[in-house]
JSON list of C-alpha atoms in Angstrom, two decimals:
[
{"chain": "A", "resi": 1, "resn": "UNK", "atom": "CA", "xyz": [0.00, 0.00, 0.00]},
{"chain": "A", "resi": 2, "resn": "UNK", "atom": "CA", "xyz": [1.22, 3.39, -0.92]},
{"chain": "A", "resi": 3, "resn": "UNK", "atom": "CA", "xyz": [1.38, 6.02, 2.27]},
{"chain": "A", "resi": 4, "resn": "UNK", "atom": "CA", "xyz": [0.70, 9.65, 1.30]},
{"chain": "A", "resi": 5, "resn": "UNK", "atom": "CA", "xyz": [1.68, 12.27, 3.71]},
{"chain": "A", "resi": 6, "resn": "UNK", "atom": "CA", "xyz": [0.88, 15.86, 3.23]},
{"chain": "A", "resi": 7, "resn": "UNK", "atom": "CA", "xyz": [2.54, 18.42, 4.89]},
{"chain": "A", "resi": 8, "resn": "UNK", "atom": "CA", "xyz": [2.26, 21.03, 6.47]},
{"chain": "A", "resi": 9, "resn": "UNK", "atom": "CA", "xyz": [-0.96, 20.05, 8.65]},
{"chain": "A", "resi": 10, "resn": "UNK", "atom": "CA", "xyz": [-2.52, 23.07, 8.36]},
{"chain": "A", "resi": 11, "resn": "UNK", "atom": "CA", "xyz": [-1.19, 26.15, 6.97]},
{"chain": "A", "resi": 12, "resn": "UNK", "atom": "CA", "xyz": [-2.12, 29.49, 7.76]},
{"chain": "A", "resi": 13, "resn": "UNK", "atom": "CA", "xyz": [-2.07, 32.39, 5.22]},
{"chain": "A", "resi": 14, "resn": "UNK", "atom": "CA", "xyz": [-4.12, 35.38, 4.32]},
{"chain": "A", "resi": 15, "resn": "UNK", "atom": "CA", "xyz": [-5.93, 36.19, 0.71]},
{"chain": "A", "resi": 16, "resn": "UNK", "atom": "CA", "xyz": [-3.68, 37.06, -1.96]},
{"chain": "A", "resi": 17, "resn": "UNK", "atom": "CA", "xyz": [-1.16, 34.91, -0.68]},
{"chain": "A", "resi": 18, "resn": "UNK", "atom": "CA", "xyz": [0.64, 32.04, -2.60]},
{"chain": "A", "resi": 19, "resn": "UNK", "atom": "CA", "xyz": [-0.12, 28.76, -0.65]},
{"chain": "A", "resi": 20, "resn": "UNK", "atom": "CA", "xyz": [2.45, 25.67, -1.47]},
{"chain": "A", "resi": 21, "resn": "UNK", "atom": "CA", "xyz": [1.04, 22.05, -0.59]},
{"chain": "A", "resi": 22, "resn": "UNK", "atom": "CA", "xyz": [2.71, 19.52, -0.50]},
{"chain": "A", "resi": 23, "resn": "UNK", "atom": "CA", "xyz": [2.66, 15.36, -0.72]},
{"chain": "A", "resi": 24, "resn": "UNK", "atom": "CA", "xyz": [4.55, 12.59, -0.33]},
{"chain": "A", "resi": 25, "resn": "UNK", "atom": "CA", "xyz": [4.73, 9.21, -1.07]},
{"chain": "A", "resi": 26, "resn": "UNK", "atom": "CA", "xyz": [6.40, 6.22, 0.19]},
{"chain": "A", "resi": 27, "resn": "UNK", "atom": "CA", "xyz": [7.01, 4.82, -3.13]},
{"chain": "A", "resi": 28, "resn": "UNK", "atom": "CA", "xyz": [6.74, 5.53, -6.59]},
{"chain": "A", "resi": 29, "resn": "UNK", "atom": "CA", "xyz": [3.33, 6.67, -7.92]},
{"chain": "A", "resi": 30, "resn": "UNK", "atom": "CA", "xyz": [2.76, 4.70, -11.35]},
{"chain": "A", "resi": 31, "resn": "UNK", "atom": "CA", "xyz": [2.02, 7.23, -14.08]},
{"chain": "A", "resi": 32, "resn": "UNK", "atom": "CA", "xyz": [2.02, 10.59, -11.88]},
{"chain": "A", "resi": 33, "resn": "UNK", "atom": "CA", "xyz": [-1.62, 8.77, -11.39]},
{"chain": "A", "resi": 34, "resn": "UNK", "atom": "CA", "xyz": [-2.14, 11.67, -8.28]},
{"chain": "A", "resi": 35, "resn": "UNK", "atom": "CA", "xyz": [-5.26, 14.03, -7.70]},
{"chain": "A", "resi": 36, "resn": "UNK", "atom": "CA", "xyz": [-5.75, 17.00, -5.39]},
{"chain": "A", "resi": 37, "resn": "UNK", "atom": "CA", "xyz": [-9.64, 17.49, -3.78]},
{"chain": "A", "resi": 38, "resn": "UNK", "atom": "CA", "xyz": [-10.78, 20.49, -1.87]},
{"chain": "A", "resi": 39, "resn": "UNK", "atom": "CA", "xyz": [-13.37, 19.73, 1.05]},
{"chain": "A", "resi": 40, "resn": "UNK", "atom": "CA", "xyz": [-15.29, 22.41, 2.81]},
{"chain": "A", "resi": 41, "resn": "UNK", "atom": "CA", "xyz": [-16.86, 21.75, 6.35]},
{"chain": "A", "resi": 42, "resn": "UNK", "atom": "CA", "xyz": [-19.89, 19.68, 5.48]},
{"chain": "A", "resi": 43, "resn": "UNK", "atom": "CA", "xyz": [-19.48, 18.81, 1.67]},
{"chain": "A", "resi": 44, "resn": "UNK", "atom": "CA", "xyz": [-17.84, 16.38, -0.58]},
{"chain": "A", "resi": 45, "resn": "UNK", "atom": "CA", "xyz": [-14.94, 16.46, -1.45]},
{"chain": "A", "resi": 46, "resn": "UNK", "atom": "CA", "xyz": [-14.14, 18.18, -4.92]},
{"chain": "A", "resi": 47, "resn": "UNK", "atom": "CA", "xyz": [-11.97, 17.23, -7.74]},
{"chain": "A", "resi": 48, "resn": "UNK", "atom": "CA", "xyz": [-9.22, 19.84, -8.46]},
{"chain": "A", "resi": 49, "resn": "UNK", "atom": "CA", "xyz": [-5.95, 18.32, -10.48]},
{"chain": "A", "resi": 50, "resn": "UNK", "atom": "CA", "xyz": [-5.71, 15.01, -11.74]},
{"chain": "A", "resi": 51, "resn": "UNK", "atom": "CA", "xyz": [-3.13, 13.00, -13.99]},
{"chain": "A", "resi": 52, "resn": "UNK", "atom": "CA", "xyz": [-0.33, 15.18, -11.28]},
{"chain": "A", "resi": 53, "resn": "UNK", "atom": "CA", "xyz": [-0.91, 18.09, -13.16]},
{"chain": "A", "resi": 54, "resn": "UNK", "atom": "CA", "xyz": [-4.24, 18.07, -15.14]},
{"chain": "A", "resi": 55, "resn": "UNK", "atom": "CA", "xyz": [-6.91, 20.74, -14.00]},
{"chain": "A", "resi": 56, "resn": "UNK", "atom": "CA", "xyz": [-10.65, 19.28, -13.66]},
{"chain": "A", "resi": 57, "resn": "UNK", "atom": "CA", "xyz": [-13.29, 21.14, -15.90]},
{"chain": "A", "resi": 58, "resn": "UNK", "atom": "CA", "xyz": [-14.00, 24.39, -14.35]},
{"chain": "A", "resi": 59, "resn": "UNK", "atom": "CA", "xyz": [-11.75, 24.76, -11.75]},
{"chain": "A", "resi": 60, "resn": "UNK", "atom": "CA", "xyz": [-9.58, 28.00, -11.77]},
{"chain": "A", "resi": 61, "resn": "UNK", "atom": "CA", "xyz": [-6.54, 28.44, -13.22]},
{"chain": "A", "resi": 62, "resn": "UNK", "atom": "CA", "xyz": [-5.05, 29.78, -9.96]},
{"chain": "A", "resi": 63, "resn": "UNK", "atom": "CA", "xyz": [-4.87, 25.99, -8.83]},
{"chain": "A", "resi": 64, "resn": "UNK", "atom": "CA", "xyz": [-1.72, 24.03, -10.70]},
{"chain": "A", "resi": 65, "resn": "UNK", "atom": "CA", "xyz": [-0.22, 20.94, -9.43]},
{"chain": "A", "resi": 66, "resn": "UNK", "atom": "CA", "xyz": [3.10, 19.58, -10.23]},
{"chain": "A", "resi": 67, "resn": "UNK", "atom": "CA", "xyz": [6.05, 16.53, -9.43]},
{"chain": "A", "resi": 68, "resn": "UNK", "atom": "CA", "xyz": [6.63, 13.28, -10.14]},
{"chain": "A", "resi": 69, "resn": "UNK", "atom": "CA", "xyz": [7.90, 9.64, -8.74]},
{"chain": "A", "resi": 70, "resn": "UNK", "atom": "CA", "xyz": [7.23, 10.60, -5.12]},
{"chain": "A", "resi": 71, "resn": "UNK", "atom": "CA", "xyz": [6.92, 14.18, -4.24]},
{"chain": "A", "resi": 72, "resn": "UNK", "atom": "CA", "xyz": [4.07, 16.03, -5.57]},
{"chain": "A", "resi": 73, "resn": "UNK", "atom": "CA", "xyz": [2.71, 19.56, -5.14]},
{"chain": "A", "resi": 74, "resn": "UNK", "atom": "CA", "xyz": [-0.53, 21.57, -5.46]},
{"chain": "A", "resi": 75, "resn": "UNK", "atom": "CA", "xyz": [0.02, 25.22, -5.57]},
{"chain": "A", "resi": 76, "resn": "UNK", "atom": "CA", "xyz": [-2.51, 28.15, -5.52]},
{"chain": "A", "resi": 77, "resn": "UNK", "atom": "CA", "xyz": [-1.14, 30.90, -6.69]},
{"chain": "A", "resi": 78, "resn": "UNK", "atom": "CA", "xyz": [-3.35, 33.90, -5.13]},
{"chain": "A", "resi": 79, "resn": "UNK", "atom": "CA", "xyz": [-5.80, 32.88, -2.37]},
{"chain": "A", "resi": 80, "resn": "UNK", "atom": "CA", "xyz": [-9.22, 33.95, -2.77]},
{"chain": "A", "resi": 81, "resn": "UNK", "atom": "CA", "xyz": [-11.29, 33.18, 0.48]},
{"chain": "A", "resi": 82, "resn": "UNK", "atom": "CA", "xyz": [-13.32, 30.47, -0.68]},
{"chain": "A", "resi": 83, "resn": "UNK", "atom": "CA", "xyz": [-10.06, 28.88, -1.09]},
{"chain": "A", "resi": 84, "resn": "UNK", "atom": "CA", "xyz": [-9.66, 28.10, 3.00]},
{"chain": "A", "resi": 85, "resn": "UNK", "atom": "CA", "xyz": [-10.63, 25.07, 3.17]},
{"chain": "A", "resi": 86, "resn": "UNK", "atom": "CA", "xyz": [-9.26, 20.89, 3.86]},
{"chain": "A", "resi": 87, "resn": "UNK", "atom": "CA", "xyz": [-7.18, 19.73, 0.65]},
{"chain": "A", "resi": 88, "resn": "UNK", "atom": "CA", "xyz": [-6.10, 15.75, 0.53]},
{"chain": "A", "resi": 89, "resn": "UNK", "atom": "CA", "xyz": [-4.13, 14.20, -2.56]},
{"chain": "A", "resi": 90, "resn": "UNK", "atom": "CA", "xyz": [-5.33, 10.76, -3.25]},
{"chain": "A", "resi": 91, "resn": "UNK", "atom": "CA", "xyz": [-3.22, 8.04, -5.57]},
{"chain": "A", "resi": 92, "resn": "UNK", "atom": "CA", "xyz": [-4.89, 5.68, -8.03]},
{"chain": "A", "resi": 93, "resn": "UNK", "atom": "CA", "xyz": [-1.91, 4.41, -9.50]},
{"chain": "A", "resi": 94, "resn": "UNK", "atom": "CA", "xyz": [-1.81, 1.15, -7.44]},
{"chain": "A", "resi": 95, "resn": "UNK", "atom": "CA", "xyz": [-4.26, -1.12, -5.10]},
{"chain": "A", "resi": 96, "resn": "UNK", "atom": "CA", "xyz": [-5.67, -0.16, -2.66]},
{"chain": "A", "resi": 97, "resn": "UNK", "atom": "CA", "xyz": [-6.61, 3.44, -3.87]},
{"chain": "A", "resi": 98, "resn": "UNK", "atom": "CA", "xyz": [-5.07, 5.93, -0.86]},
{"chain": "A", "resi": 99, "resn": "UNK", "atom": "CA", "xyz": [-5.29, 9.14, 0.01]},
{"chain": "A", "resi": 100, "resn": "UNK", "atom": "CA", "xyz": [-3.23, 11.73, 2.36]},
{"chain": "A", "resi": 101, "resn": "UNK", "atom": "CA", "xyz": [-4.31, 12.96, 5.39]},
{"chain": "A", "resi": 102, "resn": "UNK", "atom": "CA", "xyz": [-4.96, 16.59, 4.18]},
{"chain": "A", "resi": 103, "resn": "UNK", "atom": "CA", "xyz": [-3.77, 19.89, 4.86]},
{"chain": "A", "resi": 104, "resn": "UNK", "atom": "CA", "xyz": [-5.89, 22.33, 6.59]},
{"chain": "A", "resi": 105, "resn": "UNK", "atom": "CA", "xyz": [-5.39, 26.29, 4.95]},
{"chain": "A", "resi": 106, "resn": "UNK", "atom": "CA", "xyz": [-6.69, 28.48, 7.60]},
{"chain": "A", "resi": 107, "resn": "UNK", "atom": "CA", "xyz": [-7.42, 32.17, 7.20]},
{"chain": "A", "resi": 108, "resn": "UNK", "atom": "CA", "xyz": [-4.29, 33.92, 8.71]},
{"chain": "B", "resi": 1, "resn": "UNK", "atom": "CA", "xyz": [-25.20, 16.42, -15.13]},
{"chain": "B", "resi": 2, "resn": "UNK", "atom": "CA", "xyz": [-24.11, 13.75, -13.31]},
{"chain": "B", "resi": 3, "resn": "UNK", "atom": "CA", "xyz": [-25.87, 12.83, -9.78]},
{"chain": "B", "resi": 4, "resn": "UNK", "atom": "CA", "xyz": [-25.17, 10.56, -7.13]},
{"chain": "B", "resi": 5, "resn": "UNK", "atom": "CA", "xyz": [-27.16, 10.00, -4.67]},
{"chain": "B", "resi": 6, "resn": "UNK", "atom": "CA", "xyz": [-26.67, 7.32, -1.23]},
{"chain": "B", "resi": 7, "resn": "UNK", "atom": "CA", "xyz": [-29.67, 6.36, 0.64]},
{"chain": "B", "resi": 8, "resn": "UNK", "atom": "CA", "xyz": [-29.65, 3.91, 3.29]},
{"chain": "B", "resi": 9, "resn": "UNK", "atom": "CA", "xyz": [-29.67, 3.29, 6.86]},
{"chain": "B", "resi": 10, "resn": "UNK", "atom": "CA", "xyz": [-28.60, 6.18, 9.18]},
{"chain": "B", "resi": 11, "resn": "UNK", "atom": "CA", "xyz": [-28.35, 4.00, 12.39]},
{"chain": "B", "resi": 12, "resn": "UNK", "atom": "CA", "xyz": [-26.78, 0.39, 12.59]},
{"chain": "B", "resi": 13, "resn": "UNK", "atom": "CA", "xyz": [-26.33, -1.35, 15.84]},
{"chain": "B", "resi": 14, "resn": "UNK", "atom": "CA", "xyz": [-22.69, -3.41, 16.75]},
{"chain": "B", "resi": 15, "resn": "UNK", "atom": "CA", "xyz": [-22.24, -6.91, 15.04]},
{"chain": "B", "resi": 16, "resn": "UNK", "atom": "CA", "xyz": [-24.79, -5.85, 12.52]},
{"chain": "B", "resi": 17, "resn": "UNK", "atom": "CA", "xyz": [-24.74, -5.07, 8.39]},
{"chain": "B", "resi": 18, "resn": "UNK", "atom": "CA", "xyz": [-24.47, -1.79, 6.83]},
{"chain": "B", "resi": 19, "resn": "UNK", "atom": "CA", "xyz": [-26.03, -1.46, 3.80]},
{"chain": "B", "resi": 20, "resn": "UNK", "atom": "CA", "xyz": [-26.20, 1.48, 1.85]},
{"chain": "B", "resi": 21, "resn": "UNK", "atom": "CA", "xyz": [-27.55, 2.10, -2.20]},
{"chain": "B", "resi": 22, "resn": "UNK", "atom": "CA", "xyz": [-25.91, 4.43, -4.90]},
{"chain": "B", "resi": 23, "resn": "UNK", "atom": "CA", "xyz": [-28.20, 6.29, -7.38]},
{"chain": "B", "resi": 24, "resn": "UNK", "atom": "CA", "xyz": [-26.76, 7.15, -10.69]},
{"chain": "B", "resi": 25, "resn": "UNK", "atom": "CA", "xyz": [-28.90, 9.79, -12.67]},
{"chain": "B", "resi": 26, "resn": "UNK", "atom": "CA", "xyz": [-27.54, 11.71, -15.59]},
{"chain": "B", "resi": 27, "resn": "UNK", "atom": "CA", "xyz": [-25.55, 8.63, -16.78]},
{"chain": "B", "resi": 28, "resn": "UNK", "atom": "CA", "xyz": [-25.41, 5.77, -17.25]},
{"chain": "B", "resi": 29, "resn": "UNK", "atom": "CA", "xyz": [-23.47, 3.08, -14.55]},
{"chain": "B", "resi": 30, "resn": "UNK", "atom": "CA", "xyz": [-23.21, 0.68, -18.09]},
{"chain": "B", "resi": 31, "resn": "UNK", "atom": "CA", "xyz": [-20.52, 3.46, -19.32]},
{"chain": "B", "resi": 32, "resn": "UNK", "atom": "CA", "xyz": [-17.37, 1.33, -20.36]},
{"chain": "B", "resi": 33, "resn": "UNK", "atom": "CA", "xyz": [-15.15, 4.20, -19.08]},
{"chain": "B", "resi": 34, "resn": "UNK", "atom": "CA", "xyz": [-15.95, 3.81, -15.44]},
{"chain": "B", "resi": 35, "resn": "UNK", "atom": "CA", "xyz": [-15.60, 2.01, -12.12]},
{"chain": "B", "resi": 36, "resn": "UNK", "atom": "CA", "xyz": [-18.01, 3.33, -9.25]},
{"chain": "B", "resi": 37, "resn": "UNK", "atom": "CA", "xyz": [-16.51, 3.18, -5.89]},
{"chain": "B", "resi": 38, "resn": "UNK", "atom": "CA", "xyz": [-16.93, 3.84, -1.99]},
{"chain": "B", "resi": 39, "resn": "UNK", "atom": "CA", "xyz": [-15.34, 5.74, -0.13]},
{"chain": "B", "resi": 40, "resn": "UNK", "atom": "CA", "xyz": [-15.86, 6.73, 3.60]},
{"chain": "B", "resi": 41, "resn": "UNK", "atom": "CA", "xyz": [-15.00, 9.37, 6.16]},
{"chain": "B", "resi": 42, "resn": "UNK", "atom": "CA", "xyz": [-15.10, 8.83, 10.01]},
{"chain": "B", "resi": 43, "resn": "UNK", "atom": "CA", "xyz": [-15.80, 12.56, 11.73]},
{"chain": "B", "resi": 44, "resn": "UNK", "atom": "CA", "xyz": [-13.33, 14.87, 11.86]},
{"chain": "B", "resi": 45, "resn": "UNK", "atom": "CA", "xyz": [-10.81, 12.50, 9.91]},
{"chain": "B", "resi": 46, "resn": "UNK", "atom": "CA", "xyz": [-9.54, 11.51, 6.83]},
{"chain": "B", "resi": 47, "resn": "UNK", "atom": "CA", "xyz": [-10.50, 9.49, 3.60]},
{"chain": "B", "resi": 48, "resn": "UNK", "atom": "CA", "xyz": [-10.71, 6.13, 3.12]},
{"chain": "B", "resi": 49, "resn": "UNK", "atom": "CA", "xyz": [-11.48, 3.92, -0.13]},
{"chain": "B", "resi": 50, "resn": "UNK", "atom": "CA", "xyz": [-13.52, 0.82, 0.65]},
{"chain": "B", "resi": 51, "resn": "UNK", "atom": "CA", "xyz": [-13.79, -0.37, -2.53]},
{"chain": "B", "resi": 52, "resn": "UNK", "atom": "CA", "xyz": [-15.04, -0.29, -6.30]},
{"chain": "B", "resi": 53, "resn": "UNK", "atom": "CA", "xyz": [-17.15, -1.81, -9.07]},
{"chain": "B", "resi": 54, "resn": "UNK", "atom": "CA", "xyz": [-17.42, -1.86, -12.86]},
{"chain": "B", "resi": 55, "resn": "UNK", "atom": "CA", "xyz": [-20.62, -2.33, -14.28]},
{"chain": "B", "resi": 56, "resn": "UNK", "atom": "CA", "xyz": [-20.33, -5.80, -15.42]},
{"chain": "B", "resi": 57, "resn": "UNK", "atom": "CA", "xyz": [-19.80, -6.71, -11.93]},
{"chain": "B", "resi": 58, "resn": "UNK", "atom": "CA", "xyz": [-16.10, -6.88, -11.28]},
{"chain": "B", "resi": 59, "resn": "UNK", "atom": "CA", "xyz": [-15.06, -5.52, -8.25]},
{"chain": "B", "resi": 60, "resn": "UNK", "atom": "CA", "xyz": [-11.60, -4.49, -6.25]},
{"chain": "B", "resi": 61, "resn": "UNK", "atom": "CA", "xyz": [-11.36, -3.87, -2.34]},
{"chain": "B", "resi": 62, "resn": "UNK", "atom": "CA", "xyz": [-9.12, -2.23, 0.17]},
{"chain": "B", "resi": 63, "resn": "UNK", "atom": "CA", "xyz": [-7.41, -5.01, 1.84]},
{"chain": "B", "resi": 64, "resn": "UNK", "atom": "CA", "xyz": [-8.06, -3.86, 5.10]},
{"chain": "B", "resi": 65, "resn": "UNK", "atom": "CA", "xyz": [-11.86, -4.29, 5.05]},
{"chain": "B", "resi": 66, "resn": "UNK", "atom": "CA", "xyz": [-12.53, -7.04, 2.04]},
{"chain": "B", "resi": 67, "resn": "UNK", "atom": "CA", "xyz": [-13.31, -10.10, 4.67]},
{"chain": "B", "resi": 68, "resn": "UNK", "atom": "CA", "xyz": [-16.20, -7.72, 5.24]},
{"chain": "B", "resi": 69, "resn": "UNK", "atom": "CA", "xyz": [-16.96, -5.70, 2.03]},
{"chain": "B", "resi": 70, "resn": "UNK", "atom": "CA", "xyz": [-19.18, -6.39, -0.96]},
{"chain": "B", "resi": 71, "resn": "UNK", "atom": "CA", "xyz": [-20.41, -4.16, -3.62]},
{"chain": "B", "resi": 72, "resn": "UNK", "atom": "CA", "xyz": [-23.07, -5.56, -6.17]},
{"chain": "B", "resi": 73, "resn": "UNK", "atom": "CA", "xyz": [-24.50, -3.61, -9.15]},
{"chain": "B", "resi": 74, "resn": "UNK", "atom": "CA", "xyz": [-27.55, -3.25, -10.53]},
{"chain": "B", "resi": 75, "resn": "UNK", "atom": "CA", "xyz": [-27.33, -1.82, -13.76]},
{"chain": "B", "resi": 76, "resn": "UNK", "atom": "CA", "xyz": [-31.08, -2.06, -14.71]},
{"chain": "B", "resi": 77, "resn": "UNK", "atom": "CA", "xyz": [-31.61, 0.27, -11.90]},
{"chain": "B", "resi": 78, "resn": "UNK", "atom": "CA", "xyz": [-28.60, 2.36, -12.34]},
{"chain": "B", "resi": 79, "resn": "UNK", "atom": "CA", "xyz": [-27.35, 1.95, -8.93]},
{"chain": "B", "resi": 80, "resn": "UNK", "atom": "CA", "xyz": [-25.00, 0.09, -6.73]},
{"chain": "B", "resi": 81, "resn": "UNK", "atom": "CA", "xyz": [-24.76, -1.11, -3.52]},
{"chain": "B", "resi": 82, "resn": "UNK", "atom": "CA", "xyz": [-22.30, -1.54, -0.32]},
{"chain": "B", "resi": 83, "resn": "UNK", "atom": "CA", "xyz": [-22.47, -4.13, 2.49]},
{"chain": "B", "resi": 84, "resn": "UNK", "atom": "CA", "xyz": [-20.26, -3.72, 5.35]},
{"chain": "B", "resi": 85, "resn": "UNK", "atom": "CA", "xyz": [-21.32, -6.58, 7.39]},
{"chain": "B", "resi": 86, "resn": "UNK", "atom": "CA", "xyz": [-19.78, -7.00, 11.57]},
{"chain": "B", "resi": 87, "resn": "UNK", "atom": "CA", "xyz": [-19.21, -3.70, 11.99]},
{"chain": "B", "resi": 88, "resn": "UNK", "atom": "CA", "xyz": [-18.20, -1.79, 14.63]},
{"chain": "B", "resi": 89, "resn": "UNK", "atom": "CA", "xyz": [-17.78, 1.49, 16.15]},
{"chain": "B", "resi": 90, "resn": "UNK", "atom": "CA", "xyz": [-14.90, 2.04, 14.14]},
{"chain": "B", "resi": 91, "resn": "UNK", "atom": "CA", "xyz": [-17.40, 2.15, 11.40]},
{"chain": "B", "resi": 92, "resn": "UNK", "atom": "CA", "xyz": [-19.04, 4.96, 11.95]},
{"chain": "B", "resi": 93, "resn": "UNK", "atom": "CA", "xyz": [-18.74, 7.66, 9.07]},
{"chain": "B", "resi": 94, "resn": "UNK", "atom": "CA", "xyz": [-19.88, 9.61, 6.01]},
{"chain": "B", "resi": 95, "resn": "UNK", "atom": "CA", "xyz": [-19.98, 7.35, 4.04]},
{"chain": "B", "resi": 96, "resn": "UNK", "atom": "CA", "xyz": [-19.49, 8.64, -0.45]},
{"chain": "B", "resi": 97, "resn": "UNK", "atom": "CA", "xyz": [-20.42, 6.44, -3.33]},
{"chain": "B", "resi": 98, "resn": "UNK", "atom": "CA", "xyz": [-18.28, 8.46, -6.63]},
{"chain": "B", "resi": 99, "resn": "UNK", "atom": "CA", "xyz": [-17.71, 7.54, -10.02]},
{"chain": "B", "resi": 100, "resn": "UNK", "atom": "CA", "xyz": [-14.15, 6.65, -10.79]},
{"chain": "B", "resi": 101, "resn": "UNK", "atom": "CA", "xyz": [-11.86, 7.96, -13.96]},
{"chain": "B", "resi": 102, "resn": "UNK", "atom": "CA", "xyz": [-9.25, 6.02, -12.34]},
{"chain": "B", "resi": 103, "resn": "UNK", "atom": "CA", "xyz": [-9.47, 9.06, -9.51]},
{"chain": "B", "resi": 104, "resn": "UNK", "atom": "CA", "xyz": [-12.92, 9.90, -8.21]},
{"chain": "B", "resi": 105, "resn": "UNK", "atom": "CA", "xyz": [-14.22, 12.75, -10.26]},
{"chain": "B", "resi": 106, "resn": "UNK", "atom": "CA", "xyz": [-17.72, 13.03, -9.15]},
{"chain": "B", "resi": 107, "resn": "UNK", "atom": "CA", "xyz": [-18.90, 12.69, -5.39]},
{"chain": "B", "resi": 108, "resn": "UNK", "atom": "CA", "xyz": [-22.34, 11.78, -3.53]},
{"chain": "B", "resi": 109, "resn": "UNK", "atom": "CA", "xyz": [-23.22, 14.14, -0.85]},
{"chain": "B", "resi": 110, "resn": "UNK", "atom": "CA", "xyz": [-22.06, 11.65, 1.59]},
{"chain": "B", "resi": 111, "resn": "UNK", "atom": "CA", "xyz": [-24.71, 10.32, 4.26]},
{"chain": "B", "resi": 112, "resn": "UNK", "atom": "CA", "xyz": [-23.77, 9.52, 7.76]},
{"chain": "B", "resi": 113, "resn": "UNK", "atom": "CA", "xyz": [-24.06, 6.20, 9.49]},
{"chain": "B", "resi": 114, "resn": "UNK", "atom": "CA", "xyz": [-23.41, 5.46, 12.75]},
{"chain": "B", "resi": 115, "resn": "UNK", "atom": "CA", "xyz": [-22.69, 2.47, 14.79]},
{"chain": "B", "resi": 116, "resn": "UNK", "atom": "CA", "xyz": [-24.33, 2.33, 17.85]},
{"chain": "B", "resi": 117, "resn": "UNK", "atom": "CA", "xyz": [-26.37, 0.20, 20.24]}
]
């Protein structure tokens, strides 16, 4: 089973800033196979980057993900404040299907 | 669009089975291009993939709960279905149904079940 950690826990920042997420794997992830969700207290989670790097129909190009093998990165590049929210990366290159344990971006 | 919706039971007592239903409407759950999966959420925690389906009835499992998983399909119905059978406190969680690109692109809202006596 592939472990994902994220890091940092939760990061706190305030809108307009650049916000730099991070995940890790314990091995290699076949294909760059890694997605990014955003959750908000209360909803499902939402589909942001897929394929490592691949933004999801209609989500704004101030969300880009990047990295290969085993480190991986989502970046927003100017946070808006609907932006605070829980975001977990998630591998489907391999059995079982895993995801991290998410990183919290609080409102500074 | 694409909707799923779970419906189920919101209350299920130690020892006992879960069972909870998937609605597909929008789509079709016969689309050669997708698996449909489960995935659950205890409060306050993290993401966990139980398991998935493909619409001819093959199916994949975490490890960690297959001695007590199984997902069925019903394709004239466009749904599919999750049995978590002994379950335990442990259980207790949102529990998503999502179609699967590989990655879960589209979510359920999620509906709560908790284990309890």
């Amino acid at each position: 089973e592939i472990v994902l950690t994220q890091s940092p826990g939760t990061l706190s920042l305030s809108p307009g800033e650049r916000a730099t997420l991070s995940c890790r794997a314990s091995q290699s992830v076949s294909s760059s196979y890694l997605a990014w969700y955003q959750q908000k207290p209360g909803q499902a989670p939402r589909l942001l980057i897929y394929g490592a790097a691949s933004r999801a129909t209609g989500i704004s190009d101030r969300f880009s993900g990047s990295g290969s093998g085993t480190d991986f990165t989502l970046t927003i590049s100017r946070l808006e404040p609907e932006d605070f929210a829980v975001y977990y990366c998630q591998q489907y290159g391999s059995s079982p299907l895993t995801f991290g344990g998410g990183t919290k971006v609080e409102i500074k | 669009q694409l909707r799923l919706q779970e419906s189920g039971q919101g209350l299920v007592k130690p020892s006992e089975t879960l069972s909870l239903t998937c609605t597909v409407s929008g789509g079709s759950i016969s689309s050669s291009s997708y698996y449909w999966g489960w995935i659950r959420q205890p409060p306050g925690k993290g993401l966990e993939w139980i398991g998935s389906i493909y619409y001819s009835g093959s199916t994949y499992y975490n490890p960690s709960l297959e001695s007590r998983v199984t997902i069925s399909v019903d394709t004239s119905r466009n749904q599919f279905s999750l049995n978590l059978s002994s379950v335990i406190a442990a259980d207790t969680a949102v529990y998503y149904c999502a179609r699967q690109s590989g990655y879960p692109d589209c979510w359920g809202q999620g509906t709560l079940v908790t284990v309890s006596s």
